[in-house]
XYZ file of C-alpha atoms in Angstrom:
684
model
C -5.930 14.762 -31.881
C -8.467 17.020 -33.919
C -10.323 16.728 -30.860
C -7.658 18.380 -28.927
C -6.912 20.758 -31.204
C -10.592 21.901 -31.361
C -10.475 22.674 -27.652
C -7.475 24.660 -27.683
C -8.997 26.958 -30.664
C -12.275 27.149 -28.382
C -9.683 28.652 -25.643
C -8.495 31.015 -27.917
C -11.996 32.203 -28.971
C -13.391 32.234 -25.583
C -15.543 35.480 -25.111
C -14.139 38.687 -23.519
C -16.018 41.643 -22.833
C -14.446 44.163 -20.940
C -17.691 46.290 -20.726
C -19.353 43.613 -18.809
C -16.677 42.153 -17.481
C -17.608 38.482 -19.296
C -14.425 36.569 -19.443
C -12.199 39.188 -17.771
C -9.330 37.724 -15.526
C -9.615 37.749 -11.740
C -12.221 36.581 -9.572
C -15.491 38.261 -10.105
C -19.386 38.198 -9.169
C -22.230 38.531 -11.226
C -24.395 41.750 -10.678
C -27.768 42.287 -12.423
C -29.480 45.535 -12.792
C -32.666 45.131 -14.650
C -32.834 48.857 -15.619
C -29.149 49.857 -16.406
C -27.419 50.102 -19.767
C -25.498 47.060 -18.748
C -28.095 44.904 -17.541
C -25.585 41.871 -16.324
C -22.090 42.800 -15.231
C -19.139 40.429 -14.002
C -17.346 42.726 -11.300
C -14.277 42.442 -9.606
C -14.638 40.741 -6.097
C -13.128 43.957 -4.395
C -16.490 45.885 -5.340
C -18.513 43.530 -3.276
C -17.016 45.250 0.003
C -18.908 48.524 -1.107
C -22.087 48.976 0.470
C -23.691 50.448 -2.477
C -23.057 47.309 -4.622
C -24.472 45.212 -1.749
C -27.584 47.094 -1.740
C -27.682 47.222 -5.318
C -27.451 43.052 -5.437
C -30.632 42.784 -3.323
C -32.686 45.643 -5.118
C -31.275 44.390 -8.818
C -32.849 47.934 -9.963
C -31.348 51.353 -10.421
C -34.208 53.334 -9.964
C -35.227 51.744 -6.811
C -31.822 52.202 -5.432
C -31.971 56.090 -6.444
C -35.292 56.562 -5.029
C -34.341 54.857 -1.520
C -31.073 57.085 -1.383
C -32.879 60.323 -2.775
C -30.037 60.469 -5.514
C -30.151 61.944 -9.194
C -29.745 59.070 -11.924
C -26.753 60.886 -13.217
C -24.997 61.012 -9.842
C -25.384 57.158 -9.533
C -24.041 56.601 -12.837
C -21.181 58.856 -12.131
C -20.435 57.332 -9.065
C -20.868 53.851 -10.099
C -18.506 54.351 -13.046
C -15.765 55.723 -10.640
C -15.899 52.772 -8.380
C -15.995 50.354 -11.344
C -13.036 52.506 -12.845
C -11.112 51.891 -9.497
C -11.173 48.220 -9.692
C -11.733 47.211 -13.078
C -8.790 48.274 -15.211
C -10.109 46.482 -18.326
C -13.459 48.415 -18.078
C -11.775 51.830 -17.186
C -9.305 51.307 -20.424
C -12.001 50.400 -23.043
C -14.164 53.249 -21.702
C -11.328 56.187 -21.942
C -8.315 54.813 -24.001
C -8.366 54.849 -27.856
C -5.514 52.987 -29.857
C -4.518 52.479 -33.258
C -5.688 48.952 -34.480
C -2.542 46.842 -36.083
C -2.574 47.625 -40.077
C -5.022 50.629 -41.086
C -8.177 52.214 -39.757
C -9.596 54.526 -37.220
C -8.607 54.310 -33.416
C -10.771 52.100 -31.357
C -11.123 51.441 -27.635
C -8.552 49.418 -26.148
C -9.762 45.746 -25.695
C -6.699 43.621 -24.352
C -5.749 40.669 -26.322
C -5.051 37.394 -24.347
C -1.431 37.999 -23.801
C -1.955 41.420 -22.770
C -4.705 40.109 -20.252
C -2.322 37.639 -18.817
C 0.536 40.626 -18.283
C -2.098 42.852 -16.702
C -3.237 40.130 -14.377
C 0.386 39.487 -13.224
C 0.364 43.148 -12.688
C -3.034 43.223 -10.619
C -2.353 40.110 -8.541
C 0.596 42.102 -7.090
C -1.511 45.221 -6.609
C -4.279 43.334 -4.802
C -1.858 41.577 -2.530
C -0.293 45.091 -1.830
C 2.907 44.082 -3.002
C 5.283 46.110 -5.036
C 4.638 45.362 -8.711
C 8.232 44.005 -9.881
C 7.951 42.354 -13.448
C 10.564 41.345 -16.333
C 8.696 40.706 -19.502
C 10.505 38.630 -22.397
C 8.354 39.540 -25.744
C 7.558 37.811 -28.908
C 6.964 40.531 -31.572
C 4.054 42.353 -32.004
C 1.227 41.659 -29.435
C 1.412 44.754 -27.386
C 3.158 44.096 -24.246
C 4.696 47.824 -23.935
C 1.465 49.383 -24.709
C -0.534 47.151 -21.897
C 2.498 48.060 -19.510
C 2.001 51.956 -20.214
C -1.550 51.806 -20.306
C -1.508 50.009 -16.912
C 0.678 52.713 -15.448
C -1.657 55.367 -16.937
C -4.416 53.729 -14.843
C -2.312 53.821 -11.422
C -1.690 57.728 -12.217
C -4.952 58.674 -13.428
C -7.154 56.688 -11.020
C -5.544 55.189 -8.033
C -3.307 57.843 -6.584
C -2.110 61.733 -7.246
C 1.339 62.425 -7.500
C 2.629 59.123 -8.898
C 5.637 60.094 -11.288
C 6.371 57.694 -14.172
C 9.381 57.482 -15.964
C 9.863 55.568 -19.401
C 13.372 54.730 -20.718
C 13.977 53.264 -23.935
C 16.982 51.930 -25.777
C 16.921 55.101 -27.877
C 15.302 58.247 -27.885
C 12.824 57.663 -30.518
C 11.647 54.318 -28.773
C 10.865 56.077 -25.558
C 9.316 59.020 -27.320
C 7.164 56.637 -29.068
C 5.815 55.317 -25.941
C 5.203 58.541 -24.178
C 3.379 59.532 -27.415
C 0.822 56.912 -26.574
C 0.421 58.479 -23.323
C -0.120 61.893 -24.697
C -2.613 60.421 -26.895
C -4.480 59.045 -24.140
C -4.593 62.205 -22.304
C -5.919 64.385 -25.132
C -8.922 62.055 -25.302
C -9.195 61.492 -21.628
C -12.477 63.192 -20.240
C -11.801 66.094 -18.315
C -14.254 65.448 -15.361
C -12.095 62.143 -14.556
C -8.879 63.996 -13.620
C -10.621 65.688 -10.690
C -11.875 63.814 -7.520
C -15.912 63.935 -7.054
C -17.093 67.076 -5.812
C -13.802 69.080 -6.692
C -14.060 72.204 -8.736
C -12.891 71.792 -12.471
C -11.022 74.492 -14.189
C -11.985 73.998 -17.710
C -9.442 76.056 -19.367
C -6.584 74.486 -17.739
C -4.584 72.170 -20.087
C -4.278 68.454 -19.362
C -0.598 68.113 -20.046
C 2.031 70.672 -19.613
C 5.616 70.498 -21.133
C 8.356 71.496 -18.747
C 9.927 75.061 -19.749
C 13.435 73.720 -18.966
C 13.518 70.178 -20.469
C 11.528 68.705 -23.338
C 11.408 65.260 -22.008
C 8.926 65.931 -19.028
C 5.324 66.433 -18.859
C 3.357 67.345 -15.984
C -0.496 66.562 -15.796
C -1.516 69.423 -13.240
C -4.748 68.076 -12.338
C -3.321 64.879 -10.970
C -0.075 66.491 -9.557
C 2.280 63.880 -11.832
C 4.762 63.843 -14.242
C 5.545 61.724 -16.974
C 9.592 61.656 -18.076
C 11.143 59.953 -21.025
C 14.694 58.933 -21.069
C 16.945 57.036 -23.392
C 19.914 54.408 -22.454
C 21.830 56.310 -25.130
C 21.917 59.474 -23.018
C 21.738 58.257 -18.935
C 21.560 61.357 -17.802
C 17.786 61.533 -18.955
C 16.985 58.416 -17.525
C 17.610 59.438 -13.960
C 14.644 58.371 -11.694
C 14.525 60.802 -9.195
C 11.258 60.678 -7.776
C 9.650 58.036 -10.030
C 7.164 55.582 -8.485
C 6.627 53.974 -11.857
C 9.474 52.997 -13.835
C 9.118 51.323 -17.364
C 12.609 50.263 -19.011
C 11.723 49.303 -22.724
C 13.586 47.031 -25.131
C 16.465 46.405 -22.537
C 18.267 43.847 -24.192
C 19.332 46.268 -26.835
C 20.611 49.103 -24.370
C 24.575 49.298 -25.085
C 27.204 50.658 -22.659
C 27.648 54.185 -23.606
C 29.700 57.103 -21.869
C 31.283 54.880 -19.333
C 27.848 53.702 -18.119
C 26.524 49.989 -18.497
C 23.181 49.035 -18.921
C 23.168 47.944 -15.072
C 24.063 51.530 -13.949
C 21.457 53.096 -16.116
C 18.747 50.982 -14.618
C 19.830 51.457 -11.357
C 19.925 55.347 -11.920
C 16.431 55.063 -13.250
C 14.984 52.712 -10.538
C 16.729 54.271 -7.339
C 13.817 56.524 -6.352
C 11.454 53.642 -6.249
C 10.973 52.546 -2.743
C 9.754 48.883 -2.428
C 6.458 49.820 -1.540
C 3.026 48.826 -2.540
C 1.444 50.732 -5.600
C 4.961 51.128 -6.759
C 6.024 49.852 -10.103
C 9.246 48.771 -11.878
C 9.254 46.960 -15.482
C 11.955 45.462 -17.605
C 10.428 44.799 -21.151
C 12.545 43.576 -24.235
C 12.195 41.294 -27.020
C 15.421 38.914 -26.590
C 18.664 39.867 -28.262
C 21.110 37.280 -27.462
C 22.705 36.103 -24.446
C 25.172 37.603 -21.972
C 23.533 40.972 -21.572
C 21.817 42.586 -18.655
C 18.411 41.558 -19.737
C 19.032 37.878 -20.144
C 21.035 37.707 -17.246
C 18.233 39.596 -15.138
C 15.418 37.247 -16.861
C 17.256 34.136 -15.707
C 17.519 35.238 -12.144
C 13.967 36.123 -12.162
C 13.139 32.516 -13.645
C 15.260 30.787 -10.867
C 13.556 32.824 -8.234
C 16.603 34.608 -7.051
C 15.368 38.276 -7.786
C 12.414 40.546 -6.890
C 11.335 40.457 -10.153
C 8.633 38.261 -11.780
C 9.197 36.594 -15.185
C 6.741 36.810 -17.536
C 7.012 34.847 -21.051
C 4.494 34.583 -23.692
C 5.147 32.356 -26.526
C 4.076 33.048 -30.101
C 1.634 30.143 -30.411
C -0.204 31.973 -27.394
C -1.200 34.806 -29.660
C -4.398 34.508 -31.348
C -3.192 36.309 -34.364
C -0.428 33.782 -35.404
C -2.981 31.185 -36.896
C -3.567 29.734 -40.289
C -6.514 28.324 -41.395
C -6.418 24.991 -43.370
C -8.546 25.371 -46.621
C -10.721 22.618 -45.554
C -11.286 20.006 -42.802
C -9.639 17.304 -45.013
C -6.342 19.277 -45.210
C -6.646 19.702 -41.482
C -6.872 15.900 -40.776
C -4.277 14.984 -43.427
C -1.749 17.403 -41.841
C -2.559 15.883 -38.391
C -1.937 12.668 -39.715
C 1.298 13.658 -41.340
C 2.591 15.354 -38.138
C 1.661 12.263 -36.005
C 3.402 9.715 -38.343
C 6.615 11.781 -38.646
C 6.971 13.196 -34.937
C 10.401 11.553 -34.680
C 11.829 12.574 -37.904
C 14.913 15.138 -37.678
C 15.020 15.688 -41.515
C 13.967 19.142 -42.758
C 13.578 19.593 -46.326
C 15.251 22.612 -46.416
C 17.265 25.199 -44.110
C 13.958 27.228 -44.361
C 12.038 24.608 -42.826
C 11.709 22.693 -39.268
C 11.715 19.169 -38.871
C 8.552 17.246 -38.447
C 10.024 16.548 -34.669
C 10.405 20.407 -33.561
C 6.929 20.883 -35.155
C 5.378 17.700 -32.937
C 7.050 19.536 -29.828
C 5.138 22.647 -30.786
C 1.994 20.791 -30.548
C 2.919 18.772 -27.548
C 3.556 22.589 -25.942
C 0.390 23.223 -26.407
C -0.188 24.675 -30.190
C -3.111 24.469 -32.487
C -2.933 22.855 -35.593
C -3.525 26.257 -37.238
C -0.583 27.933 -35.187
C 1.699 25.016 -36.336
C 0.425 25.706 -40.017
C 1.023 29.520 -39.709
C 4.869 28.566 -38.116
C 5.815 26.621 -41.138
C 4.569 29.343 -43.497
C 6.537 32.156 -41.564
C 9.725 29.952 -41.258
C 10.099 30.358 -44.994
C 11.077 33.716 -44.369
C 14.189 33.124 -42.353
C 17.134 31.258 -43.176
C 18.269 30.031 -39.915
C 16.093 28.714 -36.967
C 17.679 31.008 -34.802
C 16.643 34.223 -36.598
C 12.887 32.992 -36.422
C 13.230 32.067 -32.816
C 14.532 35.428 -31.998
C 11.235 37.220 -33.450
C 8.715 34.251 -32.541
C 10.211 32.302 -29.647
C 8.361 29.071 -28.635
C 9.937 29.089 -25.368
C 12.056 31.294 -23.211
C 14.893 29.107 -23.668
C 15.249 29.606 -27.521
C 14.075 33.212 -27.063
C 17.996 33.830 -26.131
C 18.975 32.735 -29.773
C 22.945 32.206 -30.100
C 25.115 31.412 -32.855
C 26.095 28.314 -31.554
C 24.221 25.043 -32.015
C 22.697 23.183 -29.012
C 24.510 19.811 -28.260
C 21.455 18.122 -26.279
C 18.254 17.173 -27.727
C 15.703 19.517 -26.170
C 12.821 16.478 -25.914
C 15.384 14.367 -24.497
C 16.179 16.661 -21.798
C 12.602 17.042 -21.041
C 12.532 13.480 -20.424
C 15.481 13.530 -18.218
C 13.419 16.234 -16.033
C 10.827 13.796 -15.003
C 13.049 12.313 -12.619
C 14.250 15.572 -11.010
C 13.011 16.529 -7.877
C 14.127 18.021 -4.269
C 16.603 16.485 -2.281
C 15.654 14.309 0.654
C 18.332 15.892 3.027
C 20.429 18.882 3.182
C 23.717 19.654 5.377
C 27.246 18.470 5.323
C 29.723 15.506 6.409
C 30.539 15.924 9.951
C 34.117 14.291 10.841
C 36.563 14.039 13.621
C 38.374 16.736 12.016
C 37.921 19.163 9.224
C 41.197 18.169 7.664
C 44.081 15.749 7.282
C 43.457 12.044 8.067
C 41.423 12.548 10.950
C 38.794 14.291 8.648
C 38.301 10.627 7.370
C 37.261 9.382 10.788
C 33.806 9.270 12.439
C 32.129 10.478 9.403
C 28.018 10.793 9.431
C 25.763 13.041 7.952
C 24.773 15.946 9.763
C 21.535 17.879 8.875
C 21.768 21.847 7.971
C 19.322 23.738 6.038
C 22.068 25.761 4.795
C 24.423 23.045 4.085
C 25.730 22.719 0.794
C 25.565 19.012 0.339
C 22.030 17.753 -1.119
C 21.432 13.932 -0.671
C 18.548 12.007 -2.606
C 19.669 8.564 -1.142
C 21.977 7.868 1.740
C 24.788 5.177 1.138
C 24.034 1.706 1.801
C 26.311 0.294 4.151
C 28.500 -2.816 3.604
C 28.444 -5.572 5.804
C 30.627 -8.611 6.545
C 28.596 -10.879 4.490
C 27.607 -8.745 1.553
C 29.458 -5.857 0.115
C 29.025 -4.047 -3.420
C 32.005 -3.503 -5.186
C 32.934 -0.934 -7.586
C 29.060 0.656 -6.656
C 29.660 4.438 -5.920
C 31.520 7.168 -7.811
C 32.541 10.755 -6.911
C 33.365 13.364 -9.439
C 34.843 16.731 -8.597
C 34.498 20.103 -11.002
C 36.705 22.573 -9.248
C 35.086 25.887 -9.466
C 36.410 29.198 -7.450
C 36.397 30.875 -4.093
C 34.153 34.052 -5.081
C 30.594 34.283 -5.498
C 31.058 35.199 -8.857
C 33.158 32.364 -9.891
C 32.233 29.155 -11.282
C 30.670 26.747 -8.637
C 32.799 23.806 -7.449
C 30.493 20.306 -7.599
C 30.848 17.228 -6.073
C 28.526 14.599 -7.611
C 27.979 10.984 -6.362
C 26.504 8.315 -8.734
C 25.171 4.976 -7.497
C 26.212 2.072 -9.789
C 24.115 -0.531 -8.244
C 21.515 -0.887 -10.893
C 24.073 -1.721 -13.578
C 24.241 -5.130 -11.995
C 21.148 -6.320 -13.711
C 21.425 -3.794 -16.866
C 20.017 -0.895 -15.090
C 21.168 2.792 -15.099
C 23.639 4.921 -12.629
C 21.562 7.671 -10.687
C 22.666 10.563 -9.060
C 22.273 10.083 -5.266
C 24.090 13.074 -3.737
C 25.907 16.426 -4.676
C 27.605 19.281 -3.175
C 27.568 22.629 -4.697
C 29.037 25.749 -3.454
C 32.146 27.887 -3.415
C 35.003 27.457 -0.956
C 38.629 27.619 -0.528
C 40.604 24.724 -2.592
C 41.595 23.146 0.546
C 38.470 22.952 2.122
C 36.972 21.457 -1.217
C 39.763 18.906 -1.286
C 38.818 17.169 1.956
C 34.782 17.907 1.511
C 35.181 15.948 -1.600
C 37.157 13.145 0.243
C 34.861 12.955 2.909
C 31.980 12.575 0.575
C 33.606 10.020 -1.358
C 34.377 8.204 1.894
C 31.079 8.649 3.412
C 29.832 6.712 -0.025
C 31.754 3.625 0.939
C 35.153 4.818 -0.162
C 33.582 5.713 -4.171
C 35.758 6.046 -6.629
C 36.921 9.862 -6.436
C 37.588 11.614 -9.674
C 39.025 14.869 -9.655
C 38.996 17.157 -12.998
C 42.359 17.952 -14.174
C 43.353 20.633 -16.709
C 46.324 22.901 -17.389
C 47.085 25.927 -19.541
C 48.447 23.750 -22.033
C 45.409 22.241 -22.903
C 43.867 25.360 -24.658
C 40.536 24.087 -23.246
C 40.132 27.640 -21.681
C 36.400 27.239 -20.703
C 37.908 24.557 -18.071
C 40.450 26.784 -16.413
C 39.211 28.556 -13.006
C 41.312 30.709 -10.839
C 44.149 28.318 -12.732
C 44.619 24.667 -12.324
C 43.728 23.857 -8.762
C 43.427 19.931 -9.410
C 47.161 19.440 -8.536
C 46.520 21.112 -5.022
C 43.648 19.160 -4.239
C 45.126 15.666 -5.166
C 48.339 16.403 -3.313
C 46.182 17.457 -0.276
C 44.454 14.161 0.069
C 45.915 11.393 -1.990
C 48.068 10.005 0.809
C 44.917 9.952 3.192
C 42.169 8.697 0.596
C 42.870 5.200 -1.030
C 40.445 5.176 -4.050
C 41.770 7.888 -6.184
C 41.167 7.643 -9.889
C 44.537 7.581 -11.919
C 44.856 7.732 -15.437
C 45.467 4.800 -17.324
C 49.199 4.341 -18.130
C 51.027 3.421 -21.524
C 52.950 0.078 -21.841
C 56.390 2.832 -22.149
C 55.081 4.413 -18.946
C 54.649 1.137 -16.976
C 58.040 -0.081 -18.070
C 59.583 3.179 -17.115
C 57.990 3.016 -13.651
C 56.535 6.438 -14.114
C 54.634 7.435 -11.599
C 50.809 7.492 -11.649
C 48.851 10.585 -12.547
C 45.738 11.052 -10.654
C 42.735 13.088 -11.810
C 40.814 13.169 -14.972
C 42.416 15.336 -17.391
C 40.105 17.479 -19.558
C 41.536 18.592 -22.851
C 40.853 19.313 -26.482
C 41.048 15.418 -26.768
C 39.060 14.304 -23.824
C 36.291 16.862 -23.657
C 34.761 15.797 -27.180
C 34.878 12.146 -25.865
C 32.997 12.955 -22.725
C 30.610 15.046 -24.110
C 29.870 12.523 -26.793
C 29.019 9.812 -23.811
C 27.048 12.552 -21.998
C 24.694 12.959 -25.514
C 24.169 9.265 -25.767
C 23.355 8.796 -22.088
C 20.841 11.810 -22.505
C 19.594 10.585 -25.788
C 19.109 7.018 -24.587
C 17.942 7.613 -20.923
C 21.176 5.840 -19.675
C 21.279 7.439 -16.474
C 18.699 9.090 -13.703
C 19.131 12.669 -13.084
C 18.103 14.451 -9.857
C 18.824 18.127 -10.157
C 16.728 20.404 -12.422
C 19.463 22.824 -12.629
C 21.542 20.400 -14.444
C 19.001 19.925 -17.190
C 18.979 23.699 -17.466
C 22.729 23.657 -18.146
C 22.085 21.037 -20.695
C 19.921 23.326 -22.573
C 22.366 26.107 -22.630
C 25.298 23.946 -23.775
C 26.502 24.538 -27.450
C 28.935 23.600 -30.104
C 30.500 26.772 -31.241
C 31.416 27.534 -34.683
C 35.009 26.855 -34.078
C 34.066 23.257 -33.039
C 34.556 24.063 -29.435
C 32.179 23.095 -26.656
C 30.604 25.451 -23.733
C 27.877 27.034 -21.831
C 26.575 30.079 -24.047
C 27.590 33.493 -22.484
C 26.012 33.969 -19.024
C 25.373 30.347 -18.217
C 27.587 27.625 -16.387
C 28.356 23.818 -17.340
C 29.836 22.870 -13.677
C 27.012 20.454 -13.052
C 27.018 19.359 -16.821
C 30.670 18.455 -16.579
C 30.517 16.268 -13.654
C 27.918 14.166 -15.158
C 29.742 13.948 -18.492
C 33.211 12.744 -16.799
C 31.425 10.609 -14.249
C 29.007 8.978 -16.994
C 32.089 8.451 -19.175
C 33.948 6.770 -16.289
C 30.606 4.679 -15.319
C 30.563 3.175 -18.783
C 34.085 2.996 -20.221
C 36.589 3.092 -17.260
C 35.280 1.375 -14.137
C 34.618 -2.479 -13.814
C 30.950 -3.295 -13.468
C 29.698 -3.057 -9.822
C 29.729 -6.577 -8.567
C 27.747 -8.125 -5.223
C 30.452 -10.033 -3.120
C 28.902 -12.527 -0.577
C 26.223 -14.937 -0.360
C 22.459 -14.927 -1.724
C 23.954 -12.316 -4.376
C 20.927 -12.260 -6.378
C 18.225 -12.002 -3.576
C 20.147 -9.318 -1.951
C 20.442 -7.118 -5.190
C 16.796 -7.229 -5.740
C 15.797 -5.976 -2.098
C 18.738 -3.264 -2.436
C 17.187 -2.344 -5.613
C 13.126 -2.101 -4.663
C 14.487 -0.277 -1.879
C 15.750 2.718 -3.699
C 13.025 1.869 -6.147
C 10.236 3.612 -3.963
C 12.113 6.788 -3.991
């Protein structure tokens, strides 16, 4: 553990020299010039394409090169520096940008820290691939993400292309003005000659930045033919993008609806003029501010890969300044021993401390012992874990702090993820008809890349000599018709392994939006395809007061009425002795209400904690991590998230373990056949 810790500390101390290029991100090559001010440089690969660089690599001497070319030395230096400025952001920034260091002291050359280099390299990868730069940045406090973004935008404007206008939009005017002030400071100290192309006539008395005569929020750099505009989300008219090529939206999570305009509308207005072309840039950047807001939804979409933006997150422990050294090696060793010995403990000494289990999670995530030591100290400044997580998030899940308490153990969910994998097949169940009794005839799986049915294991057909009773279970969670409604889910469990003390496994899942009549028959077809699985349709009513499970009214009775006469194996609730005596009709479907919901959630908590089922869909594990027990005692997904997959698991596993009889192999050679079946599925 101590050896691993030392390797992690060394990784944080890796050399980085923006002047020589040593340790800089990206592919680089070594250039040796024995008589140059920097005898050894590590230059971006793109510079190799320049003929002068190729010649210098052969000569390895500046004097020999300028003599051969009949060139003055100062012209060589100017051309070489300009070439490197164009290809090497880190070199340009260190030579030309001065920033105020954290704390006190005089301005210093900009030398990006490790998180800043990671962000800049994300920008650079898109630029080099000639893609539009689209990034959404979820920040921890005080590592300079906004600074790095603004300086990178300045590099594009001042070095790469004339006429690139930029727009900076903050949650309030002061925030945007602060970012703009950084740019003004950069321009004031910027060398005049670099604002002109080589050989161009310089106008020495021309100001480097001009204020707009009509509005105070626009600055112009006449030498580059570009504008810098500052806007505020609180003044939507100031945030209109117009012809902006580069847009930086800062602290987006704190934008509020104002003057009838939502954050979505303000962003749309700011970015509307930015075409999806190379050398254009849009960055949404913010610390987290809870869930359910525009920034959180956009970050989640980017994380899922359904957005044009690439998500970037930097955990606090990846920032080299958040380290607290131990007083001695002995103290470090003692802390490591304590942490390892207590890694399963969930008990904290006070509300201002984290349990050892959480600290062990930080270690497993990659934090150094010194970082964990810093966290323990800093945590005492906060009365609640959520407050600390908002400022110093350890991952991009806890960054979006919420008022409720997570229901499922983060670390157990990570264990559950290990069995998740892409489906083997995707398609739909085809049949003789789409609805009615004929919809259950001639069932077969039809491959379709656009289908909503994902299959991890096809059903094992029963034979005349052997069948497995009570093997398959299908659970239906009813969503809505529209794209914005909750998803409808049909989840199929295989209970075969339970015959020998094993666990049920998710083997198929339909996930989509459709009309209720179509969902009814799809569910029946899927259940019938899986050997007439027990089909459970979730039911709820307005009287239950469980409004989180109500979608477009209670559709369960409609679905049950559609299929109950055609499908023979529908789940019905247990009847009381009084109901049986009175001959009351059976009630089909699983009734989710304020009494049964905590019951099934408790079952799911136990199954996740003890590893009592096999999950296949990683999206379900995401839902587990964003499920909370609220302050009023109710359960539900945090704002902006869903629990459709989760509820099929909760209901299904409760029925697996508490309502259905054990699966039983009926027929000869039962032990041998069960072993063969299990081995056949174990390799998948």
